[in-house]
CSV table of C-alpha atoms and ligand atoms in Angstrom, one decimal:
chain,number,residue,atom,x,y,z
A,283,UNK,CA,51.0,-21.4,-23.2
A,284,UNK,CA,49.0,-24.5,-22.0
A,285,UNK,CA,48.4,-22.8,-18.6
A,286,UNK,CA,47.1,-19.6,-20.2
A,287,UNK,CA,44.8,-21.6,-22.5
A,288,UNK,CA,43.4,-23.6,-19.5
A,289,UNK,CA,42.8,-20.4,-17.6
A,290,UNK,CA,41.1,-18.8,-20.6
A,291,UNK,CA,38.8,-21.9,-20.9
A,292,UNK,CA,38.1,-21.5,-17.2
A,293,UNK,CA,37.3,-17.9,-17.5
A,294,UNK,CA,34.5,-18.7,-19.9
A,295,UNK,CA,32.8,-21.1,-17.6
A,296,UNK,CA,29.7,-19.9,-15.9
A,297,UNK,CA,28.4,-21.4,-12.7
A,298,UNK,CA,24.9,-20.9,-11.3
A,299,UNK,CA,22.8,-22.5,-8.6
A,300,UNK,CA,19.0,-23.1,-8.3
A,301,UNK,CA,16.7,-25.1,-6.0
A,302,UNK,CA,16.0,-28.7,-7.0
A,303,UNK,CA,13.4,-29.2,-4.3
A,304,UNK,CA,13.3,-30.7,-0.9
A,305,UNK,CA,13.9,-34.1,0.7
A,306,UNK,CA,11.0,-35.8,2.5
A,307,UNK,CA,12.5,-34.4,5.8
A,308,UNK,CA,12.6,-30.9,4.4
A,309,UNK,CA,16.4,-30.7,3.6
A,310,UNK,CA,16.9,-28.4,0.7
A,311,UNK,CA,18.4,-29.8,-2.5
A,312,UNK,CA,20.2,-27.6,-5.1
A,313,UNK,CA,21.2,-28.0,-8.7
A,314,UNK,CA,24.3,-26.3,-10.2
A,315,UNK,CA,24.7,-25.5,-13.8
A,316,UNK,CA,28.3,-25.5,-15.1
A,317,UNK,CA,28.5,-23.9,-18.6
A,318,UNK,CA,31.6,-23.7,-20.8
A,319,UNK,CA,31.7,-22.7,-24.5
A,320,UNK,CA,31.2,-26.4,-25.4
A,321,UNK,CA,29.2,-28.2,-22.7
A,322,UNK,CA,26.6,-27.6,-20.1
A,323,UNK,CA,26.5,-29.9,-17.1
A,324,UNK,CA,23.9,-29.9,-14.3
A,325,UNK,CA,24.9,-31.4,-11.0
A,326,UNK,CA,22.6,-31.9,-8.0
A,327,UNK,CA,23.6,-32.0,-4.3
A,328,UNK,CA,21.4,-35.2,-4.0
A,329,UNK,CA,24.0,-37.9,-4.3
A,330,UNK,CA,26.4,-35.4,-5.9
A,331,UNK,CA,24.8,-36.6,-9.2
A,332,UNK,CA,25.3,-35.5,-12.8
A,333,UNK,CA,21.8,-34.8,-13.9
A,334,UNK,CA,22.6,-33.8,-17.5
A,335,UNK,CA,25.4,-33.1,-19.9
A,336,UNK,CA,24.5,-31.2,-23.0
A,337,UNK,CA,26.9,-31.2,-25.9
A,338,UNK,CA,26.7,-30.8,-29.7
A,339,UNK,CA,26.8,-33.5,-32.3
A,340,UNK,CA,28.7,-33.3,-35.6
A,341,UNK,CA,25.9,-31.2,-37.2
A,342,UNK,CA,25.8,-28.8,-34.2
A,343,UNK,CA,22.7,-30.3,-32.6
A,344,UNK,CA,22.8,-30.1,-28.8
A,345,UNK,CA,21.4,-33.1,-26.8
A,346,UNK,CA,21.6,-34.4,-23.3
A,347,UNK,CA,24.0,-37.4,-23.4
A,348,UNK,CA,23.4,-38.9,-19.9
A,349,UNK,CA,20.4,-40.6,-18.4
A,350,UNK,CA,18.6,-38.7,-15.6
A,351,UNK,CA,15.5,-37.1,-14.3
A,352,UNK,CA,14.3,-33.5,-14.5
A,353,UNK,CA,13.0,-33.6,-10.9
A,354,UNK,CA,14.3,-34.6,-7.5
A,355,UNK,CA,11.2,-36.8,-7.2
A,356,UNK,CA,12.4,-38.9,-10.2
A,357,UNK,CA,15.7,-39.6,-8.3
A,358,UNK,CA,13.9,-40.3,-5.0
A,359,UNK,CA,11.6,-42.9,-6.6
A,360,UNK,CA,14.5,-44.7,-8.2
A,361,UNK,CA,16.7,-46.7,-5.8
A,362,UNK,CA,18.0,-49.0,-8.4
A,363,UNK,CA,19.9,-47.3,-11.2
A,364,UNK,CA,22.2,-44.9,-9.4
A,365,UNK,CA,21.8,-42.5,-12.4
A,366,UNK,CA,24.7,-40.0,-12.4
A,367,UNK,CA,25.5,-40.6,-8.7
A,368,UNK,CA,28.8,-40.7,-6.8
A,369,UNK,CA,28.6,-44.2,-5.4
A,370,UNK,CA,30.3,-45.1,-2.1
A,371,UNK,CA,31.7,-45.6,0.4
A,372,UNK,CA,32.5,-48.6,-1.7
A,373,UNK,CA,31.5,-48.5,-5.4
A,374,UNK,CA,30.6,-51.9,-6.8
A,375,UNK,CA,30.4,-55.2,-4.8
A,376,UNK,CA,31.9,-56.5,-1.6
A,377,UNK,CA,31.4,-60.3,-1.4
A,378,UNK,CA,28.9,-61.3,1.4
A,379,UNK,CA,29.1,-57.7,2.6
A,380,UNK,CA,32.1,-58.8,4.6
A,381,UNK,CA,35.8,-57.8,4.8
A,382,UNK,CA,38.6,-57.9,7.3
A,383,UNK,CA,40.7,-54.9,8.2
A,384,UNK,CA,43.5,-54.8,10.8
A,385,UNK,CA,42.3,-58.2,11.9
A,386,UNK,CA,38.7,-57.1,12.6
A,387,UNK,CA,35.8,-58.3,10.5
A,388,UNK,CA,33.2,-55.8,9.3
A,389,UNK,CA,29.7,-56.5,8.0
A,390,UNK,CA,28.1,-54.0,5.6
A,391,UNK,CA,24.6,-54.3,4.3
A,392,UNK,CA,23.8,-57.0,1.7
A,393,UNK,CA,21.6,-55.1,-0.7
A,394,UNK,CA,22.4,-57.2,-3.9
A,395,UNK,CA,21.5,-60.8,-3.2
A,396,UNK,CA,24.3,-62.0,-0.9
A,397,UNK,CA,26.6,-59.1,-1.6
A,398,UNK,CA,26.9,-55.4,-0.8
A,399,UNK,CA,26.6,-53.0,-3.8
A,400,UNK,CA,27.6,-49.4,-4.0
A,401,UNK,CA,28.0,-48.8,-0.3
A,402,UNK,CA,24.9,-50.5,1.1
A,403,UNK,CA,21.3,-49.7,1.6
A,404,UNK,CA,21.8,-46.0,2.2
A,405,UNK,CA,24.9,-45.3,0.1
A,406,UNK,CA,26.5,-41.9,-0.8
A,407,UNK,CA,24.0,-41.7,-3.7
A,408,UNK,CA,21.2,-41.2,-1.2
A,409,UNK,CA,22.7,-38.3,0.8
A,410,UNK,CA,22.4,-34.6,0.3
A,411,UNK,CA,26.0,-33.3,0.0
A,412,UNK,CA,27.0,-29.8,1.0
A,413,UNK,CA,28.2,-27.7,-1.9
A,414,UNK,CA,30.2,-24.6,-2.7
A,415,UNK,CA,31.0,-22.8,-5.9
A,416,UNK,CA,34.6,-23.0,-7.0
A,417,UNK,CA,36.2,-21.6,-10.2
A,418,UNK,CA,34.6,-23.3,-13.2
A,419,UNK,CA,32.6,-25.6,-11.0
A,420,UNK,CA,31.3,-26.9,-7.8
A,421,UNK,CA,32.7,-28.8,-4.8
A,422,UNK,CA,30.5,-31.3,-3.0
A,423,UNK,CA,31.3,-32.6,0.4
A,424,UNK,CA,30.0,-35.5,2.4
A,425,UNK,CA,31.0,-36.5,5.9
A,426,UNK,CA,30.2,-40.2,6.5
A,427,UNK,CA,30.2,-41.0,10.2
A,428,UNK,CA,32.2,-43.8,11.8
A,429,UNK,CA,30.0,-46.9,11.5
A,430,UNK,CA,27.9,-45.5,8.6
A,431,UNK,CA,26.6,-48.6,6.8
A,432,UNK,CA,29.0,-50.6,9.0
A,433,UNK,CA,32.2,-49.0,7.6
A,434,UNK,CA,34.8,-47.9,10.1
A,435,UNK,CA,36.1,-44.4,10.5
A,436,UNK,CA,34.6,-41.0,9.8
A,437,UNK,CA,35.3,-40.4,6.1
A,438,UNK,CA,35.3,-36.9,4.6
A,439,UNK,CA,34.8,-37.0,0.9
A,440,UNK,CA,35.1,-34.1,-1.5
A,441,UNK,CA,34.1,-34.3,-5.1
A,442,UNK,CA,34.8,-31.4,-7.4
A,443,UNK,CA,33.2,-31.1,-10.8
A,444,UNK,CA,34.7,-28.5,-13.2
A,445,UNK,CA,34.2,-27.7,-16.9
A,446,UNK,CA,37.1,-26.8,-19.2
A,447,UNK,CA,36.0,-26.2,-22.8
A,448,UNK,CA,34.7,-29.6,-23.9
A,449,UNK,CA,35.6,-31.6,-20.8
A,450,UNK,CA,34.0,-32.3,-17.5
A,451,UNK,CA,36.6,-33.1,-14.9
A,452,UNK,CA,35.9,-34.9,-11.6
A,453,UNK,CA,38.4,-34.7,-8.7
A,454,UNK,CA,37.8,-36.9,-5.7
A,455,UNK,CA,39.6,-36.7,-2.4
A,456,UNK,CA,39.0,-38.5,0.9
A,457,UNK,CA,40.4,-38.5,4.4
A,458,UNK,CA,39.5,-40.7,7.5
A,459,UNK,CA,40.1,-40.7,11.2
A,460,UNK,CA,40.4,-44.5,11.4
A,461,UNK,CA,41.6,-47.2,9.0
A,462,UNK,CA,38.9,-47.8,6.4
A,463,UNK,CA,38.3,-48.7,2.8
A,464,UNK,CA,37.1,-46.3,0.1
A,465,UNK,CA,36.2,-46.6,-3.6
A,466,UNK,CA,34.2,-43.7,-5.0
A,467,UNK,CA,33.2,-43.4,-8.6
A,468,UNK,CA,30.6,-41.6,-10.8
A,469,UNK,CA,27.8,-43.8,-12.0
A,470,UNK,CA,26.6,-41.8,-15.1
A,471,UNK,CA,24.9,-43.7,-18.0
A,472,UNK,CA,26.0,-42.3,-21.3
A,473,UNK,CA,24.1,-42.4,-24.5
A,474,UNK,CA,26.0,-40.4,-27.1
A,475,UNK,CA,23.0,-40.5,-29.4
A,476,UNK,CA,21.1,-38.4,-26.9
A,477,UNK,CA,18.4,-39.1,-24.4
A,478,UNK,CA,15.6,-41.1,-26.0
A,479,UNK,CA,17.7,-42.2,-29.0
A,480,UNK,CA,17.4,-46.0,-28.3
A,481,UNK,CA,20.1,-48.5,-27.1
A,482,UNK,CA,23.8,-48.1,-27.0
A,483,UNK,CA,24.4,-51.3,-29.0
A,484,UNK,CA,25.4,-49.6,-32.2
A,485,UNK,CA,28.0,-47.4,-30.5
A,486,UNK,CA,31.6,-48.3,-30.7
A,487,UNK,CA,33.9,-48.6,-27.7
A,488,UNK,CA,37.6,-48.9,-27.2
A,489,UNK,CA,38.9,-50.0,-23.7
A,490,UNK,CA,42.6,-49.5,-23.1
A,491,UNK,CA,43.0,-52.8,-21.4
A,492,UNK,CA,44.6,-56.2,-22.0
A,493,UNK,CA,43.0,-57.9,-18.9
A,494,UNK,CA,39.8,-58.0,-17.0
A,495,UNK,CA,38.6,-59.5,-13.7
A,496,UNK,CA,36.3,-62.4,-14.4
A,497,UNK,CA,33.4,-62.9,-11.9
A,498,UNK,CA,31.4,-65.6,-10.3
A,499,UNK,CA,27.7,-65.9,-10.7
A,500,UNK,CA,27.2,-63.1,-8.1
A,501,UNK,CA,29.4,-60.8,-10.2
A,502,UNK,CA,32.2,-61.0,-7.6
A,503,UNK,CA,35.7,-61.1,-9.1
A,504,UNK,CA,37.3,-64.6,-8.8
A,505,UNK,CA,40.7,-62.9,-8.2
A,506,UNK,CA,42.1,-63.8,-11.6
A,507,UNK,CA,43.3,-61.2,-14.1
A,508,UNK,CA,42.3,-62.8,-17.4
A,509,UNK,CA,43.5,-61.8,-20.8
A,510,UNK,CA,40.9,-60.3,-23.2
A,511,UNK,CA,42.7,-61.9,-26.2
A,512,UNK,CA,40.3,-64.1,-28.2
A,513,UNK,CA,37.2,-63.2,-26.2
A,514,UNK,CA,34.3,-60.8,-26.6
A,515,UNK,CA,35.9,-58.8,-23.8
A,516,UNK,CA,38.6,-57.6,-26.2
A,517,UNK,CA,38.0,-53.9,-27.0
A,518,UNK,CA,41.6,-52.9,-27.6
A,519,UNK,CA,40.4,-52.0,-31.1
A,520,UNK,CA,37.2,-49.9,-31.2
A,521,UNK,CA,34.4,-52.4,-31.7
A,522,UNK,CA,30.6,-52.1,-32.0
A,523,UNK,CA,29.2,-52.9,-28.5
A,524,UNK,CA,26.3,-55.1,-29.7
A,525,UNK,CA,28.5,-57.2,-32.0
A,526,UNK,CA,29.4,-59.9,-29.4
A,527,UNK,CA,27.3,-58.9,-26.4
A,528,UNK,CA,25.0,-62.0,-26.9
A,529,UNK,CA,27.8,-64.4,-27.6
A,530,UNK,CA,27.8,-67.8,-25.9
A,531,UNK,CA,30.5,-66.7,-23.4
A,532,UNK,CA,30.0,-67.6,-19.8
A,533,UNK,CA,31.1,-64.2,-18.4
A,534,UNK,CA,28.6,-62.4,-20.6
A,535,UNK,CA,25.8,-64.8,-19.8
A,536,UNK,CA,26.3,-64.3,-16.0
A,537,UNK,CA,26.0,-60.6,-16.2
A,538,UNK,CA,23.4,-60.4,-19.0
A,539,UNK,CA,25.9,-58.4,-21.1
A,540,UNK,CA,29.0,-56.4,-20.2
A,541,UNK,CA,29.3,-55.6,-16.5
A,542,UNK,CA,32.9,-56.2,-15.7
A,543,UNK,CA,36.0,-54.4,-14.5
A,544,UNK,CA,38.8,-53.9,-17.0
A,545,UNK,CA,42.3,-53.5,-15.7
A,546,UNK,CA,43.8,-50.3,-17.1
A,547,UNK,CA,47.4,-50.1,-18.3
A,548,UNK,CA,49.8,-48.0,-16.3
A,549,UNK,CA,50.2,-47.2,-12.7
A,550,UNK,CA,47.5,-46.2,-10.2
A,551,UNK,CA,47.8,-42.4,-9.8
A,552,UNK,CA,49.0,-41.9,-13.4
A,553,UNK,CA,46.6,-40.2,-15.8
A,554,UNK,CA,45.8,-42.5,-18.7
A,555,UNK,CA,43.1,-43.1,-21.3
A,556,UNK,CA,40.6,-45.7,-20.1
A,557,UNK,CA,38.0,-45.7,-22.8
A,558,UNK,CA,36.7,-44.0,-26.0
A,559,UNK,CA,33.1,-44.3,-27.1
A,560,UNK,CA,32.0,-43.3,-30.6
A,561,UNK,CA,28.4,-42.9,-31.7
A,562,UNK,CA,28.6,-43.3,-35.4
A,563,UNK,CA,25.2,-41.6,-36.2
A,564,UNK,CA,25.8,-38.3,-34.4
A,565,UNK,CA,29.6,-38.4,-34.6
A,566,UNK,CA,29.8,-37.8,-30.8
A,567,UNK,CA,33.0,-39.2,-29.1
A,568,UNK,CA,33.5,-39.5,-25.4
A,569,UNK,CA,37.1,-40.0,-24.2
A,570,UNK,CA,37.6,-41.0,-20.5
A,571,UNK,CA,40.9,-40.5,-18.8
A,572,UNK,CA,41.6,-41.4,-15.2
A,573,UNK,CA,44.2,-42.0,-12.5
A,574,UNK,CA,42.3,-45.1,-11.3
A,575,UNK,CA,43.5,-48.6,-11.9
A,576,UNK,CA,40.2,-50.0,-13.4
A,577,UNK,CA,37.0,-49.3,-15.2
A,578,UNK,CA,33.7,-51.0,-14.8
A,579,UNK,CA,32.1,-51.1,-18.3
A,580,UNK,CA,28.4,-51.7,-17.7
A,581,UNK,CA,25.9,-51.8,-20.6
A,582,UNK,CA,22.7,-51.1,-18.6
A,583,UNK,CA,21.6,-54.7,-18.6
A,584,UNK,CA,19.5,-54.3,-15.5
A,585,UNK,CA,17.6,-51.3,-16.9
A,586,UNK,CA,14.1,-52.8,-17.3
A,587,UNK,CA,11.9,-50.0,-18.5
A,588,UNK,CA,10.3,-49.4,-15.1
A,589,UNK,CA,11.6,-45.9,-14.9
A,590,UNK,CA,10.7,-43.0,-17.2
A,591,UNK,CA,11.4,-39.3,-17.5
A,592,UNK,CA,9.7,-36.8,-19.9
A,593,UNK,CA,8.4,-39.6,-22.2
A,594,UNK,CA,11.8,-41.4,-22.3
A,595,UNK,CA,11.7,-45.0,-21.0
A,596,UNK,CA,14.9,-46.2,-19.5
A,597,UNK,CA,14.9,-49.6,-21.2
A,598,UNK,CA,17.6,-52.3,-21.2
A,599,UNK,CA,20.9,-51.2,-22.6
A,600,UNK,CA,19.9,-47.6,-23.3
A,601,UNK,CA,22.9,-46.3,-21.5
A,602,UNK,CA,26.4,-47.4,-20.7
A,603,UNK,CA,28.5,-46.7,-17.6
A,604,UNK,CA,32.3,-46.2,-17.5
A,605,UNK,CA,32.9,-46.4,-13.7
A,606,UNK,CA,36.6,-45.6,-13.3
A,607,UNK,CA,37.5,-47.1,-10.0
A,608,UNK,CA,39.5,-49.6,-7.9
A,609,UNK,CA,38.5,-53.2,-8.6
A,610,UNK,CA,35.3,-54.6,-7.1
A,611,UNK,CA,35.7,-56.5,-3.9
A,612,UNK,CA,39.3,-55.3,-3.4
A,613,UNK,CA,39.1,-55.5,0.4
A,614,UNK,CA,38.9,-59.3,-0.1
A,615,UNK,CA,41.6,-59.5,-2.7
A,616,UNK,CA,45.0,-58.5,-1.3
A,617,UNK,CA,46.5,-58.9,-4.8
A,618,UNK,CA,44.4,-56.1,-6.1
A,619,UNK,CA,45.5,-52.4,-5.8
A,620,UNK,CA,44.5,-51.4,-2.2
A,621,UNK,CA,41.4,-49.4,-1.3
A,622,UNK,CA,42.6,-49.0,2.3
A,623,UNK,CA,42.8,-45.5,3.6
A,624,UNK,CA,44.6,-44.5,6.8
A,625,UNK,CA,44.4,-41.5,9.1
A,626,UNK,CA,46.8,-38.8,7.9
A,627,UNK,CA,46.6,-39.9,4.3
A,628,UNK,CA,44.8,-37.7,1.8
A,629,UNK,CA,43.9,-39.7,-1.3
A,630,UNK,CA,43.2,-37.8,-4.5
A,631,UNK,CA,42.1,-39.3,-7.8
A,632,UNK,CA,40.5,-37.9,-10.9
A,633,UNK,CA,38.5,-38.8,-14.0
A,634,UNK,CA,37.8,-36.6,-17.0
A,635,UNK,CA,35.0,-37.0,-19.6
A,636,UNK,CA,36.0,-35.2,-22.9
A,637,UNK,CA,33.5,-34.7,-25.7
A,638,UNK,CA,34.5,-34.3,-29.3
A,639,UNK,CA,32.9,-35.1,-32.7
A,640,UNK,CA,34.2,-37.1,-35.7
A,641,UNK,CA,32.6,-37.2,-39.1
B,23,BGC,C1,27.1,-52.7,-11.4
B,23,BGC,C2,25.9,-53.4,-11.9
B,23,BGC,C3,24.7,-52.8,-11.2
B,23,BGC,C4,24.6,-51.4,-11.5
B,23,BGC,C5,23.5,-50.7,-10.7
B,23,BGC,C6,27.0,-51.3,-11.8
B,23,BGC,O1,28.1,-50.6,-11.3
B,23,BGC,O2,28.3,-53.3,-11.9
B,23,BGC,O3,25.9,-54.8,-11.7
B,23,BGC,O4,23.5,-53.4,-11.6
B,23,BGC,O5,25.8,-50.8,-11.1
B,23,BGC,O6,23.0,-49.7,-11.3
């Protein structure tokens, strides 16, 4: 029954492809449209990015609920926000851009003060991925050569985006020819009120987590798994995001808001709910499920209004990210779930964004 329903939902999905322009070196960039009965997602081969997700609110009004640009030029001019991108080879930070693997120390680019962020100066977000249509979606592939941004091993990454009724599912997989580390996630900024509707501070969020990884001043985890109990990090019950964001709490002051990794309940590899966001005005609800062990909840604190698209200014806290992933700086924390990948292993992980409405 479930299988036939899934197949029926897939049968309704339409996939089409168009040109999204050319890179400065002439490489062609495409944009795929994935359309089900309930959502329409646009994905570009530049950075395997989600460009838009259109879905209805409780009154049936359709809006785009992720931040992004209409044109490739918009993405090329913005090297800061990672709008909608697949970030890698290592999503989030590696302390001092340094880690040791099999007794050898590797140095990757420091592009965030003294640390490496989202894979380095030319991360996966800056590459044109190859793409092929698959049932209900598109599969993007990137081959990152041995030594790319200082990382060992040729890494082949596949990211599949598929739509199933009201859900956008992302399946990641990676293989390598030498021991390496990998942590890929999607860096979409959601605003369930719709693009241009203001900040996300009035939205409510639930994070299915009892612990988070506190950070130092450079946003590198200290290694501790701290309880959320009695702190503004406690989102076990759905809570308005803006309620405690400016509290006198050292962790929030360091990051200028929420920008932390929450430790999800359940095992790595097991599908579980990570988060649920509710926009009270439009009634839109986003539920995030994943097989990953953590989620970086980031409230767009560093959006500073310097980027715009179609009259919309991307100002502070106008979008929120739910980056389901392994913990930041895992290669330097043997107690964290491992991000090491060895030849012969094929790692597969998945995240699904489901959109519903509530009155
Ligand atoms: C990080 C933020 C960073 C942002 C870049 C997030 O994943 O946690 O600190 O500013 O990405 O857009």
